[in-house]
Amino acid sequence: MPAGESSVWRENLSRNLQANVWPSDFEPIVTKLSNGEQLSRSDGHFLFNSKDLDTIGRIANIVKFARFDNSAFFNVNVHINQTNICTLACRFCAFRRGRRAKDAYAMDIDEYVEDLRNYANHVDEVHSVGGLHPEWDIEHYSALFSRVKDEFPDIHIKALTAVEIKHISKLSGITIRNTLKKLRDSGLGSLPGGGAEILDDDVRAIICKGKESSSEYLEIHQTAHELGIPTNCTMLFGTVETIDQRITHLLKLRDLQDKTEGFQCFVPYPFLPDDSRLPEAQLASGTEILRMIAISRLMLDNIPHIKAYRMNIGDEIAELALQFGADDIDGTVQKESIMHLAGSNAPLDHDKEMLAKIVINSGSKPVQRNTTYTSFEEYILPKAPARRQLRMAAGE
Ligand code: SF4
């Protein structure tokens, strides 16, 4: 479970780091972490360039342990992507459709609610992101969220990325602040972090022209934090960005978090190339994903949770990532289109037991959490009658 106050986990961290012997070239970084100092841009470059991934992973895991001991978190949620119709055409996106495409869809409020009803008795979160529908303004989303809260008051609504908030605000002719206020008052509980991509406008001009700028992404999240709406933040890596631009991204998020403390979780995920229009993307290997997760843990000392988003990286890498500084594997999900159209084959039929097994295989203790990380319950695997019967039959 969380180690609570910053001073408590930082003391744990200092003690645990000093109990180990580290390669000499890692000493400056270990000293900074032990002293509670933030790592610099040049520390970031050192970590990205080092050949010693094992040491990077070990340090990241010690930081994770200082905060959460050997707990790793998951939640029980469903993803509903409300529409794939989008007025933009980001080059990495395999999900969006033009309005007249044969497989374009837009779930009206009744359809959305009926879909959610299929899951409502066993989820505590609905996660909804989608395209920028040309007509869905603040009235549509306020009515949707109010209806969901009327019908399912215990389900937390985590919905709408920064660019969707910007689109709704523009379409409705109201400010970002008033858009967020109205959505919050209609039942929106938190924002997912999607759409950050790389917070560098040169990269954005290539991969997602027309989307919100880097500063707009940060301003929208800052405004949400000021209104008491917690948010997550993400990074899409492995397209056309440089290592320096990745570090810039981490530093921008860390600077905002120093001001607001509103980010709950950072979710770094690699670009998946199927059906995209980005042939020049560099793509990311398995070890690069693990390195990115470990470096996120080390650079983002002020964002508590680092997620290994199994919908994107798959169960096997997610399991390994829990040994490289990640502490969360997201949720049951059950329905997901955005990553699967881009090439993910992560299973969508995982129940709590399957998620717990991923956590246990990584050497951690599975803990079910709510969306806002304010309620925790250790998950104990049920006894396996089939296995027990087999053993009995074998005379064990
Ligand atoms: S990433 Fe989002 S904004 Fe960009 S094209 Fe896809 S659905 Fe539209």
Tab-separated table of C-alpha atoms and ligand atoms in Angstrom:
chain	number	residue	atom	x	y	z
A	1	MET	CA	0.000	0.000	0.000
A	2	PRO	CA	1.159	3.607	-0.384
A	3	ALA	CA	3.902	4.643	2.047
A	4	GLY	CA	2.034	7.936	2.607
A	5	GLU	CA	3.919	11.149	3.190
A	6	SER	CA	6.765	12.056	0.899
A	7	SER	CA	9.199	12.191	3.830
A	8	VAL	CA	8.384	8.571	4.757
A	9	TRP	CA	9.000	7.017	1.372
A	10	ARG	CA	12.015	9.202	0.703
A	11	GLU	CA	13.569	7.975	3.963
A	12	ASN	CA	12.866	4.381	2.914
A	13	LEU	CA	14.420	5.109	-0.452
A	14	SER	CA	17.572	6.639	0.947
A	15	ARG	CA	18.089	3.703	3.326
A	16	ASN	CA	17.460	1.063	0.667
A	17	LEU	CA	19.682	2.700	-1.935
A	18	GLN	CA	22.521	3.015	0.533
A	19	ALA	CA	22.211	-0.663	1.485
A	20	ASN	CA	23.357	-1.623	-2.036
A	21	VAL	CA	26.607	-1.253	-3.939
A	22	TRP	CA	26.183	0.506	-7.297
A	23	PRO	CA	28.434	0.797	-10.364
A	24	SER	CA	30.551	3.935	-9.996
A	25	ASP	CA	29.002	5.732	-12.999
A	26	PHE	CA	25.587	5.494	-11.295
A	27	GLU	CA	26.822	7.082	-8.050
A	28	PRO	CA	25.795	10.687	-8.932
A	29	ILE	CA	22.251	9.526	-9.695
A	30	VAL	CA	22.009	7.328	-6.610
A	31	THR	CA	23.266	10.211	-4.454
A	32	LYS	CA	20.662	12.599	-5.873
A	33	LEU	CA	17.851	10.097	-5.355
A	34	SER	CA	19.062	9.393	-1.805
A	35	ASN	CA	19.044	13.129	-1.070
A	36	GLY	CA	15.549	13.629	-2.515
A	37	GLU	CA	16.862	15.720	-5.431
A	38	GLN	CA	15.224	15.640	-8.849
A	39	LEU	CA	17.234	14.206	-11.728
A	40	SER	CA	18.388	16.648	-14.395
A	41	ARG	CA	18.215	16.583	-18.196
A	42	SER	CA	21.803	15.310	-18.339
A	43	ASP	CA	20.955	12.546	-15.824
A	44	GLY	CA	18.136	11.601	-18.199
A	45	HIS	CA	20.581	11.398	-21.114
A	46	PHE	CA	22.905	9.230	-19.027
A	47	LEU	CA	20.061	6.809	-18.266
A	48	PHE	CA	18.904	6.605	-21.888
A	49	ASN	CA	22.472	6.015	-23.109
A	50	SER	CA	23.688	3.591	-20.446
A	51	LYS	CA	24.154	-0.012	-21.522
A	52	ASP	CA	23.422	-1.163	-17.965
A	53	LEU	CA	19.654	-1.644	-18.164
A	54	ASP	CA	19.817	-4.079	-15.268
A	55	THR	CA	21.072	-1.395	-12.859
A	56	ILE	CA	18.525	1.149	-14.123
A	57	GLY	CA	15.764	-1.387	-13.502
A	58	ARG	CA	17.075	-2.261	-10.037
A	59	ILE	CA	17.200	1.381	-8.956
A	60	ALA	CA	13.718	2.056	-10.377
A	61	ASN	CA	12.394	-0.964	-8.526
A	62	ILE	CA	13.902	0.257	-5.259
A	63	VAL	CA	12.142	3.609	-5.768
A	64	LYS	CA	8.877	1.783	-6.422
A	65	PHE	CA	9.391	-0.384	-3.312
A	66	ALA	CA	10.077	2.687	-1.167
A	67	ARG	CA	6.638	4.033	-2.094
A	68	PHE	CA	4.530	0.886	-2.311
A	69	ASP	CA	6.542	-2.008	-0.916
A	70	ASN	CA	5.750	-5.036	-3.110
A	71	SER	CA	2.150	-4.028	-3.903
A	72	ALA	CA	1.081	-3.648	-7.517
A	73	PHE	CA	-2.302	-2.204	-8.364
A	74	PHE	CA	-5.128	-2.914	-10.765
A	75	ASN	CA	-8.741	-1.839	-11.057
A	76	VAL	CA	-11.970	-3.264	-12.397
A	77	ASN	CA	-13.145	-1.134	-15.268
A	78	VAL	CA	-14.613	-1.138	-18.727
A	79	HIS	CA	-13.548	0.962	-21.681
A	80	ILE	CA	-16.268	2.393	-23.891
A	81	ASN	CA	-15.034	4.334	-26.911
A	82	GLN	CA	-18.110	6.424	-27.615
A	83	THR	CA	-17.370	7.315	-31.248
A	84	ASN	CA	-14.658	6.799	-33.831
A	85	ILE	CA	-15.771	9.763	-35.931
A	86	CYS	CA	-13.082	12.403	-35.716
A	87	THR	CA	-12.513	15.776	-37.337
A	88	LEU	CA	-8.738	15.306	-37.047
A	89	ALA	CA	-6.509	12.706	-38.703
A	90	CYS	CA	-3.446	12.150	-36.518
A	91	ARG	CA	-0.922	10.108	-38.490
A	92	PHE	CA	-0.368	7.540	-35.724
A	93	CYS	CA	-4.085	6.871	-35.238
A	94	ALA	CA	-5.644	3.655	-36.528
A	95	PHE	CA	-8.954	4.301	-34.785
A	96	ARG	CA	-10.482	7.450	-36.291
A	97	ARG	CA	-12.926	7.375	-39.180
A	98	GLY	CA	-14.445	9.994	-41.413
A	99	ARG	CA	-18.131	10.481	-40.942
A	100	ARG	CA	-19.103	8.631	-44.108
A	101	ALA	CA	-16.835	5.614	-43.583
A	102	LYS	CA	-18.676	2.281	-43.631
A	103	ASP	CA	-17.458	1.427	-40.144
A	104	ALA	CA	-17.926	4.877	-38.600
A	105	TYR	CA	-20.027	4.797	-35.436
A	106	ALA	CA	-21.360	7.143	-32.764
A	107	MET	CA	-23.175	5.725	-29.727
A	108	ASP	CA	-26.096	7.854	-28.697
A	109	ILE	CA	-26.777	8.269	-24.994
A	110	ASP	CA	-29.210	5.350	-24.795
A	111	GLU	CA	-26.800	3.039	-26.607
A	112	TYR	CA	-23.947	4.072	-24.348
A	113	VAL	CA	-25.961	3.513	-21.190
A	114	GLU	CA	-27.244	0.140	-22.382
A	115	ASP	CA	-23.712	-0.916	-23.228
A	116	LEU	CA	-22.461	0.116	-19.797
A	117	ARG	CA	-25.364	-1.720	-18.162
A	118	ASN	CA	-23.820	-5.012	-19.371
A	119	TYR	CA	-20.834	-4.388	-17.091
A	120	ALA	CA	-22.318	-2.221	-14.377
A	121	ASN	CA	-22.655	-4.849	-11.686
A	122	HIS	CA	-18.957	-5.648	-11.590
A	123	VAL	CA	-16.998	-2.513	-12.562
A	124	ASP	CA	-16.324	0.633	-10.584
A	125	GLU	CA	-14.967	2.735	-13.455
A	126	VAL	CA	-15.937	3.520	-17.024
A	127	HIS	CA	-13.092	4.865	-19.139
A	128	SER	CA	-14.308	6.706	-22.228
A	129	VAL	CA	-12.297	8.407	-24.902
A	130	GLY	CA	-13.101	8.761	-28.575
A	131	GLY	CA	-12.923	10.880	-31.684
A	132	LEU	CA	-13.764	14.572	-32.003
A	133	HIS	CA	-17.377	14.302	-33.090
A	134	PRO	CA	-18.383	17.370	-35.137
A	135	GLU	CA	-21.673	17.872	-33.259
A	136	TRP	CA	-21.174	16.596	-29.731
A	137	ASP	CA	-20.815	19.702	-27.594
A	138	ILE	CA	-21.064	20.393	-23.885
A	139	GLU	CA	-24.804	19.695	-23.851
A	140	HIS	CA	-24.275	16.200	-25.241
A	141	TYR	CA	-21.538	15.241	-22.799
A	142	SER	CA	-23.265	16.837	-19.798
A	143	ALA	CA	-26.420	14.895	-20.601
A	144	LEU	CA	-24.411	11.686	-21.063
A	145	PHE	CA	-22.548	11.975	-17.770
A	146	SER	CA	-25.653	13.023	-15.823
A	147	ARG	CA	-27.524	10.016	-17.173
A	148	VAL	CA	-24.659	7.645	-16.307
A	149	LYS	CA	-24.516	9.006	-12.750
A	150	ASP	CA	-28.316	8.754	-12.416
A	151	GLU	CA	-28.293	5.126	-13.483
A	152	PHE	CA	-24.982	3.996	-11.980
A	153	PRO	CA	-24.073	6.355	-9.137
A	154	ASP	CA	-21.188	4.189	-7.919
A	155	ILE	CA	-19.340	4.079	-11.226
A	156	HIS	CA	-16.531	6.608	-11.575
A	157	ILE	CA	-16.466	8.354	-14.958
A	158	LYS	CA	-12.919	8.786	-16.237
A	159	ALA	CA	-13.344	10.360	-19.636
A	160	LEU	CA	-12.205	12.751	-22.355
A	161	THR	CA	-8.638	13.538	-23.262
A	162	ALA	CA	-7.301	17.084	-23.397
A	163	VAL	CA	-8.005	17.431	-27.121
A	164	GLU	CA	-11.612	16.305	-26.592
A	165	ILE	CA	-11.982	18.947	-23.868
A	166	LYS	CA	-10.560	21.567	-26.234
A	167	HIS	CA	-12.907	20.439	-29.027
A	168	ILE	CA	-15.994	20.517	-26.792
A	169	SER	CA	-15.039	23.941	-25.469
A	170	LYS	CA	-14.585	25.345	-28.984
A	171	LEU	CA	-17.761	23.768	-30.330
A	172	SER	CA	-19.748	25.111	-27.369
A	173	GLY	CA	-18.210	28.595	-27.376
A	174	ILE	CA	-17.203	28.439	-23.710
A	175	THR	CA	-13.839	28.497	-21.966
A	176	ILE	CA	-11.864	25.393	-21.053
A	177	ARG	CA	-12.488	26.178	-17.374
A	178	ASN	CA	-16.247	26.392	-17.836
A	179	THR	CA	-16.247	23.248	-19.970
A	180	LEU	CA	-14.455	21.314	-17.256
A	181	LYS	CA	-16.646	22.794	-14.512
A	182	LYS	CA	-19.835	21.828	-16.313
A	183	LEU	CA	-18.560	18.318	-17.032
A	184	ARG	CA	-17.435	17.894	-13.419
A	185	ASP	CA	-20.833	19.063	-12.176
A	186	SER	CA	-22.493	16.538	-14.494
A	187	GLY	CA	-20.499	13.626	-13.065
A	188	LEU	CA	-17.052	13.555	-14.701
A	189	GLY	CA	-14.686	12.226	-12.035
A	190	SER	CA	-11.257	12.383	-13.655
A	191	LEU	CA	-9.450	12.780	-16.969
A	192	PRO	CA	-7.340	10.065	-18.560
A	193	GLY	CA	-3.977	11.300	-19.817
A	194	GLY	CA	-4.267	10.422	-23.498
A	195	GLY	CA	-3.213	12.832	-26.191
A	196	ALA	CA	0.040	14.005	-24.624
A	197	GLU	CA	1.969	12.120	-27.332
A	198	ILE	CA	5.290	14.001	-27.076
A	199	LEU	CA	5.051	17.461	-25.552
A	200	ASP	CA	7.150	19.091	-28.235
A	201	ASP	CA	5.425	21.075	-30.976
A	202	ASP	CA	7.881	20.033	-33.699
A	203	VAL	CA	7.017	16.380	-33.097
A	204	ARG	CA	3.309	17.173	-32.864
A	205	ALA	CA	3.412	18.972	-36.222
A	206	ILE	CA	4.553	15.690	-37.798
A	207	ILE	CA	2.461	13.099	-35.972
A	208	CYS	CA	-0.719	14.920	-34.917
A	209	LYS	CA	-1.072	18.211	-36.755
A	210	GLY	CA	-4.097	20.180	-35.550
A	211	LYS	CA	-4.202	18.609	-32.109
A	212	GLU	CA	-3.800	20.741	-29.003
A	213	SER	CA	-0.304	22.198	-28.586
A	214	SER	CA	2.057	21.084	-25.821
A	215	SER	CA	1.201	24.123	-23.747
A	216	GLU	CA	-2.537	23.641	-24.306
A	217	TYR	CA	-2.271	20.030	-23.067
A	218	LEU	CA	-0.558	21.251	-19.908
A	219	GLU	CA	-2.991	24.159	-19.430
A	220	ILE	CA	-6.024	21.876	-19.734
A	221	HIS	CA	-4.604	19.488	-17.135
A	222	GLN	CA	-3.607	22.378	-14.880
A	223	THR	CA	-7.137	23.793	-15.084
A	224	ALA	CA	-8.586	20.371	-14.252
A	225	HIS	CA	-6.297	20.121	-11.222
A	226	GLU	CA	-7.334	23.597	-10.076
A	227	LEU	CA	-10.968	22.484	-10.266
A	228	GLY	CA	-10.263	19.406	-8.168
A	229	ILE	CA	-10.396	16.967	-11.091
A	230	PRO	CA	-7.492	14.513	-10.870
A	231	THR	CA	-5.880	13.460	-14.137
A	232	ASN	CA	-3.392	11.009	-15.550
A	233	CYS	CA	-0.690	11.826	-18.079
A	234	THR	CA	0.807	9.770	-20.885
A	235	MET	CA	3.633	9.599	-23.391
A	236	LEU	CA	3.465	8.026	-26.852
A	237	PHE	CA	7.050	7.112	-27.728
A	238	GLY	CA	8.715	5.394	-30.660
A	239	THR	CA	7.409	7.674	-33.415
A	240	VAL	CA	9.789	10.379	-34.647
A	241	GLU	CA	10.962	11.956	-31.394
A	242	THR	CA	14.537	12.228	-30.145
A	243	ILE	CA	15.715	11.164	-26.704
A	244	ASP	CA	16.057	14.835	-25.776
A	245	GLN	CA	12.415	15.417	-26.701
A	246	ARG	CA	11.360	12.489	-24.500
A	247	ILE	CA	13.263	14.045	-21.616
A	248	THR	CA	11.664	17.434	-22.302
A	249	HIS	CA	8.289	15.691	-22.088
A	250	LEU	CA	9.093	14.209	-18.682
A	251	LEU	CA	10.435	17.517	-17.367
A	252	LYS	CA	7.334	19.447	-18.487
A	253	LEU	CA	5.043	17.001	-16.695
A	254	ARG	CA	7.233	17.084	-13.592
A	255	ASP	CA	7.225	20.901	-13.531
A	256	LEU	CA	3.431	21.022	-13.707
A	257	GLN	CA	3.126	18.376	-11.013
A	258	ASP	CA	5.412	20.437	-8.758
A	259	LYS	CA	2.795	23.206	-9.030
A	260	THR	CA	-0.489	21.280	-8.852
A	261	GLU	CA	0.066	17.709	-7.566
A	262	GLY	CA	-2.934	16.748	-9.690
A	263	PHE	CA	-1.434	13.923	-11.747
A	264	GLN	CA	-2.148	10.514	-10.276
A	265	CYS	CA	-0.392	8.314	-12.739
A	266	PHE	CA	1.992	8.445	-15.692
A	267	VAL	CA	1.389	6.019	-18.547
A	268	PRO	CA	4.199	5.682	-21.104
A	269	TYR	CA	3.317	3.510	-24.105
A	270	PRO	CA	4.985	2.758	-27.423
A	271	PHE	CA	3.548	3.516	-30.851
A	272	LEU	CA	1.831	0.524	-32.477
A	273	PRO	CA	2.074	0.791	-36.260
A	274	ASP	CA	-0.837	-1.204	-37.741
A	275	ASP	CA	-3.068	0.849	-40.031
A	276	SER	CA	-1.296	4.091	-39.215
A	277	ARG	CA	0.229	6.550	-41.671
A	278	LEU	CA	3.619	6.910	-40.037
A	279	PRO	CA	6.067	4.696	-41.958
A	280	GLU	CA	9.082	6.648	-40.685
A	281	ALA	CA	8.353	5.747	-37.033
A	282	GLN	CA	11.332	4.219	-35.233
A	283	LEU	CA	9.189	1.815	-33.096
A	284	ALA	CA	10.301	0.584	-29.671
A	285	SER	CA	11.715	-2.810	-28.699
A	286	GLY	CA	10.817	-4.707	-25.519
A	287	THR	CA	13.917	-3.530	-23.672
A	288	GLU	CA	13.297	0.046	-24.763
A	289	ILE	CA	9.810	-0.128	-23.245
A	290	LEU	CA	11.276	-1.397	-19.970
A	291	ARG	CA	13.937	1.332	-20.013
A	292	MET	CA	11.305	4.005	-20.666
A	293	ILE	CA	9.221	2.775	-17.737
A	294	ALA	CA	12.225	2.650	-15.394
A	295	ILE	CA	13.421	6.126	-16.412
A	296	SER	CA	9.899	7.492	-15.909
A	297	ARG	CA	9.971	6.177	-12.351
A	298	LEU	CA	13.347	7.823	-11.741
A	299	MET	CA	12.705	11.213	-13.392
A	300	LEU	CA	9.109	11.668	-12.178
A	301	ASP	CA	9.726	11.632	-8.457
A	302	ASN	CA	6.518	13.594	-7.839
A	303	ILE	CA	4.007	11.451	-9.786
A	304	PRO	CA	3.125	8.531	-7.533
A	305	HIS	CA	2.014	5.848	-9.970
A	306	ILE	CA	3.701	4.543	-13.118
A	307	LYS	CA	1.452	2.352	-15.213
A	308	ALA	CA	2.464	-0.596	-17.362
A	309	TYR	CA	-0.477	-0.269	-19.750
A	310	ARG	CA	-0.970	-3.890	-20.725
A	311	MET	CA	-3.541	-2.987	-23.414
A	312	ASN	CA	-0.642	-1.555	-25.364
A	313	ILE	CA	2.471	-3.449	-24.247
A	314	GLY	CA	0.867	-6.856	-23.663
A	315	ASP	CA	0.730	-9.030	-20.552
A	316	GLU	CA	4.298	-10.352	-20.779
A	317	ILE	CA	6.039	-6.955	-20.957
A	318	ALA	CA	3.620	-5.585	-18.351
A	319	GLU	CA	4.658	-8.383	-15.992
A	320	LEU	CA	8.343	-7.524	-16.519
A	321	ALA	CA	7.627	-3.794	-16.197
A	322	LEU	CA	6.423	-4.413	-12.644
A	323	GLN	CA	10.072	-5.297	-11.910
A	324	PHE	CA	11.299	-2.119	-13.627
A	325	GLY	CA	9.578	0.507	-11.508
A	326	ALA	CA	5.935	0.255	-12.607
A	327	ASP	CA	3.350	-0.308	-9.874
A	328	ASP	CA	0.082	-0.519	-11.834
A	329	ILE	CA	-1.260	-2.562	-14.752
A	330	ASP	CA	-4.564	-0.726	-15.335
A	331	GLY	CA	-7.758	-2.711	-15.301
A	332	THR	CA	-9.953	-5.416	-16.692
A	333	VAL	CA	-10.805	-3.110	-19.650
A	334	GLN	CA	-13.028	-5.721	-21.402
A	335	LYS	CA	-13.683	-3.651	-24.534
A	336	GLU	CA	-11.033	-1.600	-26.251
A	337	SER	CA	-10.618	-0.455	-29.841
A	338	ILE	CA	-7.900	2.176	-30.026
A	339	MET	CA	-4.869	-0.003	-29.220
A	340	HIS	CA	-6.308	-3.147	-30.801
A	341	LEU	CA	-6.862	-1.482	-34.179
A	342	ALA	CA	-3.230	-0.335	-34.009
A	343	GLY	CA	-1.966	-3.897	-33.509
A	344	SER	CA	-2.338	-4.802	-29.839
A	345	ASN	CA	-3.337	-8.379	-29.124
A	346	ALA	CA	-3.598	-7.971	-25.336
A	347	PRO	CA	-6.440	-10.185	-24.098
A	348	LEU	CA	-9.717	-8.420	-23.349
A	349	ASP	CA	-11.294	-11.162	-21.275
A	350	HIS	CA	-9.170	-10.850	-18.133
A	351	ASP	CA	-11.007	-10.941	-14.847
A	352	LYS	CA	-9.542	-9.980	-11.473
A	353	GLU	CA	-7.964	-13.393	-11.083
A	354	MET	CA	-6.074	-13.121	-14.370
A	355	LEU	CA	-4.811	-9.648	-13.484
A	356	ALA	CA	-3.757	-10.881	-10.048
A	357	LYS	CA	-1.793	-13.689	-11.688
A	358	ILE	CA	0.186	-11.200	-13.799
A	359	VAL	CA	1.039	-9.311	-10.614
A	360	ILE	CA	1.961	-12.453	-8.675
A	361	ASN	CA	4.138	-13.731	-11.537
A	362	SER	CA	6.108	-10.483	-11.304
A	363	GLY	CA	6.808	-11.161	-7.628
A	364	SER	CA	4.369	-8.530	-6.337
A	365	LYS	CA	1.234	-8.566	-4.218
A	366	PRO	CA	-1.993	-7.790	-6.152
A	367	VAL	CA	-4.009	-4.908	-4.734
A	368	GLN	CA	-7.309	-3.790	-6.207
A	369	ARG	CA	-7.668	0.000	-6.199
A	370	ASN	CA	-10.310	2.507	-7.171
A	371	THR	CA	-9.755	5.106	-9.917
A	372	THR	CA	-8.460	7.819	-7.603
A	373	TYR	CA	-6.144	5.576	-5.571
A	374	THR	CA	-8.028	6.300	-2.363
A	375	SER	CA	-9.313	2.801	-1.627
A	376	PHE	CA	-7.212	-0.369	-1.651
A	377	GLU	CA	-7.893	-4.025	-1.029
A	378	GLU	CA	-5.430	-6.865	-1.282
A	379	TYR	CA	-6.702	-9.438	-3.749
A	380	ILE	CA	-6.370	-13.028	-2.564
A	381	LEU	CA	-6.467	-15.578	-5.350
A	382	PRO	CA	-9.357	-18.004	-4.912
A	383	LYS	CA	-8.411	-21.620	-4.330
A	384	ALA	CA	-8.115	-23.540	-7.599
A	385	PRO	CA	-10.390	-26.572	-7.277
A	386	ALA	CA	-9.344	-27.977	-10.623
A	387	ARG	CA	-5.675	-27.993	-9.675
A	388	ARG	CA	-6.419	-29.391	-6.214
A	389	GLN	CA	-8.496	-32.213	-7.679
A	390	LEU	CA	-5.742	-33.052	-10.139
A	391	ARG	CA	-3.214	-33.243	-7.335
A	392	MET	CA	-5.538	-35.415	-5.251
A	393	ALA	CA	-6.104	-37.694	-8.221
A	394	ALA	CA	-2.354	-37.990	-8.600
A	395	GLY	CA	-2.121	-39.034	-4.942
A	396	GLU	CA	-0.263	-35.866	-3.803
B	1	SF4	S1	-5.746	10.362	-31.992
B	1	SF4	FE1	-7.734	11.192	-31.331
B	1	SF4	S2	-7.783	13.253	-32.202
B	1	SF4	FE2	-6.208	12.151	-33.326
B	1	SF4	S3	-7.266	11.265	-35.117
B	1	SF4	FE3	-7.289	9.698	-33.524
B	1	SF4	S4	-9.240	9.974	-32.517
B	1	SF4	FE4	-8.841	11.869	-33.660
